[in-house]
Structures are given as structure tokens and as C-alpha cells.
Amino acid sequence: MTTSPDSIAAGFDTLGLAEPLLKALADVGYEIPSPIQAACIPVLLAGHDLLGEAQTGTGKTAAFALPMLQKIDLKRAVPQALILTPTRELAIQVAEALQKYAHHMPGFHVLPIYGGQSMVVQLRALSRGTHVIVGTPGRVMDHLERKSLVLNNLSMLVLDEADEMLRMGFIDDVKWILEHTPAERQTALFSATMPDVIRRVAHKHLREPREVKIRSATSTVVTTSQSYCQTHTGQKLEALTRILEVEDDFDAAIIFVRTKTATVELADKLEARGYSVAALNGDLTQGLREQVIERLKAGTIDIVVATDVAARGLDVARVSHVINYDVPYDTEAYVHRIGRTGRAGRTGRAILFLAPREMYMLKLIERATKQKITALTMPTPGEVANRRVAQFTQQIVDIIKNEKLDFFFDVVRRIEGEQDIAAREIAAALAWLSTRERPLQMPGANDHAPRDTASIPNAVSPAPSFSRDKERKPDAKARTKSDESYPAAEPRRERPAKDGRSDTPVKQRSFAEGTLARYRIEIGRNQGVLPKEIVGAIANEAGIAGKDIGQINLFDDYTSVELPANLPADLMDILRRIRVRQFALKTRIMEPGEFVDTRPPRRATPAREGKKPDWKKPDGKKPEWKKRER
Ligand code: AMP
């Protein structure tokens, strides 16, 4: 049996899974079944035995766990299913996955049992009753011999990573267990490879198994240059941002992840690091999806974090990079993904992140794309700093070439003369000043750390210069008392046009002069938000001009914003979803009487009266300006 991406486009709801499982899948953000899931779930639900050839990373755990959970009788806390795994790590991982998928099955219990864990703990847990056991063969045998584990009620047995169990010398234990479980059970055997020994076990212990094998892609010659970077999960984000900084010819990227949840999480993290980025997943309406793609085309965003389904057919010529942040299920999905770059006759670049246990994918992809995938070494902080300095240098060269600087020559000359400071020192101070928000050096740039991934400091690196020149979010603590109630600030500027591209922000809406209404948004002082961030987000994402945004009042956990009354439903939808500082605004109109300003009355904001504040200390004197010590 083989699968192709088109045959898997249907959602989980077409596979016959029960509502609590579909709900849990929605919670974890899975959009569509992986090929192995689409193939196995109906077979297992129908009660057949199954022989599956699948590697880690293909989604095989859910492929057997979901039908298993569907068949569990929650009322009977006796082992009804057993999963044998080669290692304790895998046993724990599988047990955790089951727990996750059984989130809406109250009272469900799964117990991992493996060598190395205290027998006393396991005996106690077993005596309390459980529905599913996940264990390593040796320890499961121990318990069966002691009769602390009784499998009379077992109706399903899964052998996970059977070839690994063979390689680790467990195959006799596995056969022994198979012989000591009820013969009428349903059995599924998963293995990355199918050596003869495994086939013989399957032949002897499985009843007319259906075979599921995921086709390992039609081979396609690709022109995209491909690299991979081996990294552990915890370091992936840092690796990604560093690589993005040093990549040549970066214009725009699509970053692929597996789940809807991951699109939002990664987009938020990249945004916090200064990138202009949006998430693209199946939860977006067609209208919003098109809006994201338009913004990518126009250059108002540079990065889209997407799932496979949401990015299907996406054709944007400026996408210079495809990043496989999460490894695809199979080589076909990989080929589809990297087809999003190298369009309109341009060269494309594909980068693949692989955890050590996913390295087997490399050979498969090389075979499928008929091309070598080169190793990418993690850029060191020093390399990132060099790149930033090169970009900074170019900016200076461009300014000297293109701008009129006479006035500034005079300023520098005056500082030289009056302060007796050399021009080089002035230039260094100015370089410091102009890069203060985005330092040229990463933390640790001076310590010549080895290039291994273990040495990556968990630093938040600011975005490189290709990202939108957006204002950095100022430190929340730096807010002053006078920030309490605000007239709307000017929206932040969009990135200036690059390479002759037109810069098309979200289409601006026009509103007839009229009444403003008060809306509530779910972010406030405690989240460190500033009024100008709110205005910027509303102006840029919803296309409401600064002039149509009235007074903004910050409260601890929410903010009230004056906007035109009777906003259309599509705009309200956008306003609800906009995120500021990673918080969805969840905008809604305030009820009459809901807005009660309990704070003490203040003076009118000086800026609104069009005059400068006359700040005085309590003693009536003006504050003195203190010279900064050098
Ligand atoms: P496995 O091959 O079972 O180890 O799964 C590999 C990874 O894929 C795990 O992190 C799963 O959470 C994830 N995964 C499995 N099925 C899906 C799916 N249908 N959509 C998104 N992610 C999935």
C-alpha cells in the first residue's frame, strides 16, 4: 500500500475516530493525518492485524495509539493493550503521547514499565490498575513471570521499532511475550526495516496482516541548493536565527513546522526577536490566508511560518529560502516544501534541521532529490557579528554616497574643536549609539567558542538588517507615570521599499467622520504594552489610520481603545486575532457603563495642549541636568 500527498489531504475526521480523540488532536494542533496515519488508522479500527514499515518521525505513534484508545473500555481498569518498545526513552515518549491523545477520556491510565526503575514503584502502580502498558521486553517479562502483570484481558498488542528490538537482542523475549498473550488479540508490528527475522515473527504471530509501507518518493532533480543542520530540539531556535543572519541573498522565507500550534509559537518567538513574520495554518480563513500571502509578496513581512497543508500551492517569487524547521514525514513532503522556493527562474535555498535521531532522513532525501545535501555548521557569535558589521559598513557607505551631510560635518567639527575629541572617537560613539537597539556583537561574540552546538548561548539575537525596520519594543519598566492615558500615536512605519519593490501595507480603510466607540483589548499595563504598539498593530494589521484611533486608556490587564463605531465583521475578526507582545487582542466593543475610570484625575496630557510640559520638582525648582560621568 502506498500513499501520495493528495490522498492524505482529508482531515482526521474522515478516518472514523471518535469525538474525544478528534478534540485532543485539535488541541495539539495536528491539521491532517500523516501518510502512515491515513493508511493505518482505518485498518486498525477495522480490527485487522498490521505490518507497518515506518521510521521514527513519520507519526507512527499516533497511527497505532489513536485506534487503540478508541477501543479501550474506560470502565475496566485492566491492561487491555500492551506496547513493546526497545528503550525506556521510547516507552516514556509513547506513554506521554497516549496521555496527550487521551486528554478528553477522563479516567484513562497508561503506565510505562522499564528496566532500571524501582520494582516497588512499578508493583504499586500496577496494583492500582491501568488500561495500557508501555514497556521494554525484559521488564514486561519479569512482571508476567511474577504475575504482577496479567494480560488475560489484552485485546491489542503493538511491537514498536521491531528491528531495534532485534538489534538489541530482545527478539526472544518478544517471542516469549507473544506466546503468553491471548491468541485472539489484534497485533500491529512497526519496523523501520523488514529483515527476514522480523518477517518470520510477523508471519507466525500476525493474522493476515495488512501491509502498510510509505512510498519513499518519486525522485526529482531539484535545482535548489540544499543544506542541513544537525541540532537538538532545545537549540533549534537559536540555530535558526543565527543561520538566517548569515545566509547570503536572503529575501523571504517559508519556515515549515508540523502543527498549527507550532506555527503560532514560532512566529511569536521570531517576532519577539524583531523579525516581520506571520503564521499560516489551517485555522485561518481563506481571506486571512490570502492576506498573509499578499503581505509576503509585498514585502511587509519576510517570513511565513506554515504547516504543509496551509502552504500547499503557495507561489511567491521572492521566497529565497525554505526552512524545514520540523522534519517532513517523508521525502515527497520535502520535495513539495522546497518547491516553494527557486520560483520564477530564481535560485532557491533549502535548509533542513535534523535532530540526531532524524539523521536517517538525510540519505533518503539525497536519493529522492538526486543531490548532495551539504552540512551547515552553526555560525558562531563571532561570525554573526562579522556579518552585522559588514551590513553596518554597507549602510555607512550608502549614506555617504547618497545623503547630504554638510550640516553633520559641521556638527562633528564642532565636537572635535569644543571637546577636543578625535573624529575616530566620535565615530565610535555614534556607531555605539546607532546600534544600541541592535548591537553588532552577540553576547559571547568575543569568546572564541568552538563551533559545536553545545556552546550556543541561549541568547536572544536581534533581527538582522533584512527584517522590517520596526521599532523595538521599549522596556516596559522605562514607562513613566505620564503614560496613563494617551492620544493615539503615529503608527509605526512599514519597511521602506527594497530593490524597487512596492511597499504595500494592509489596505487602509476609510471611515466617515463620526462617532467613535470604546473597544476593549485584552492586553494591559501588566503585559508591558505601550500605546504606540497598540496603535501600530491596529494601523498595520487592520488598516485603521492613526487619525481614526482615539483615546487609549491602559489598565492593569486590559486597555480601552476608541475606534470608529460599527466596525464591519471582517475587521472585527482581524482585530480579535491581532497579536501584540504575543497576546491576541480579542477586541470587543465595551458595554455601556463598562468603562469606569477609577484612577485619580490627572492633568491633561501636555502634548495634547500643544505645549511643552513644565516639569517641576515638588519643591518647585526645575530639575537640573546632570552630566553623565565618563
Ligand atoms: P512519531 O513518528 O510518532 O515519533 O512522531 C513524530 C512527531 O510528529 C511527534 O512530535 C508528533 O507529535 C508529530 N506528529 C505526529 N502526527 C502528526 C500530525 N498528524 N500532524 C502534526 N504532527 C504530528
Short mmCIF file of C-alpha atoms and ligand atoms in Angstrom, two decimals, residues 12 29-34 37 55-62 93 100-101 258-259 329 357, ligand 1:
data_model
loop_
_atom_site.label_atom_id
_atom_site.label_comp_id
_atom_site.label_asym_id
_atom_site.label_seq_id
_atom_site.Cartn_x
_atom_site.Cartn_y
_atom_site.Cartn_z
CA PHE A 12 -8.70 13.21 10.83
CA GLY A 29 -2.65 21.33 16.62
CA TYR A 30 -2.42 18.44 14.15
CA GLU A 31 -4.05 19.54 10.92
CA ILE A 32 -4.11 16.42 8.81
CA PRO A 33 -3.07 12.80 9.29
CA SER A 34 0.46 11.95 8.21
CA GLN A 37 -1.70 7.61 9.96
CA GLN A 55 10.60 5.19 10.76
CA THR A 56 10.51 7.46 13.77
CA GLY A 57 9.23 10.86 12.73
CA THR A 58 6.54 9.57 10.38
CA GLY A 59 3.83 9.90 13.04
CA LYS A 60 3.58 6.14 13.64
CA THR A 61 2.87 6.56 17.37
CA ALA A 62 -0.46 8.27 16.71
CA GLN A 93 7.61 9.01 24.97
CA LYS A 100 -1.94 13.53 25.32
CA TYR A 101 -4.31 11.90 22.86
CA ARG A 258 4.29 20.28 11.87
CA THR A 259 1.44 21.71 13.87
CA TYR A 329 7.09 12.99 7.25
CA ARG A 357 17.70 10.59 15.66
P1 AMP B 1 6.46 9.79 15.74
O1 AMP B 1 6.91 9.34 14.38
O2 AMP B 1 5.25 9.07 16.19
O3 AMP B 1 7.58 9.74 16.72
O4 AMP B 1 6.00 11.34 15.62
C1 AMP B 1 6.92 12.36 15.32
C2 AMP B 1 6.39 13.74 15.66
O5 AMP B 1 5.35 14.10 14.75
C3 AMP B 1 5.81 13.87 17.05
O6 AMP B 1 6.34 15.06 17.61
C4 AMP B 1 4.33 14.02 16.84
O7 AMP B 1 3.76 14.85 17.83
C5 AMP B 1 4.25 14.67 15.47
N1 AMP B 1 3.04 14.30 14.73
C6 AMP B 1 2.53 13.07 14.58
N2 AMP B 1 1.43 13.11 13.80
C7 AMP B 1 1.25 14.40 13.43
C8 AMP B 1 0.28 15.07 12.61
N3 AMP B 1 -0.70 14.43 12.00
N4 AMP B 1 0.41 16.41 12.44
C9 AMP B 1 1.42 17.07 13.05
N5 AMP B 1 2.36 16.48 13.82
C10 AMP B 1 2.28 15.16 14.03
#
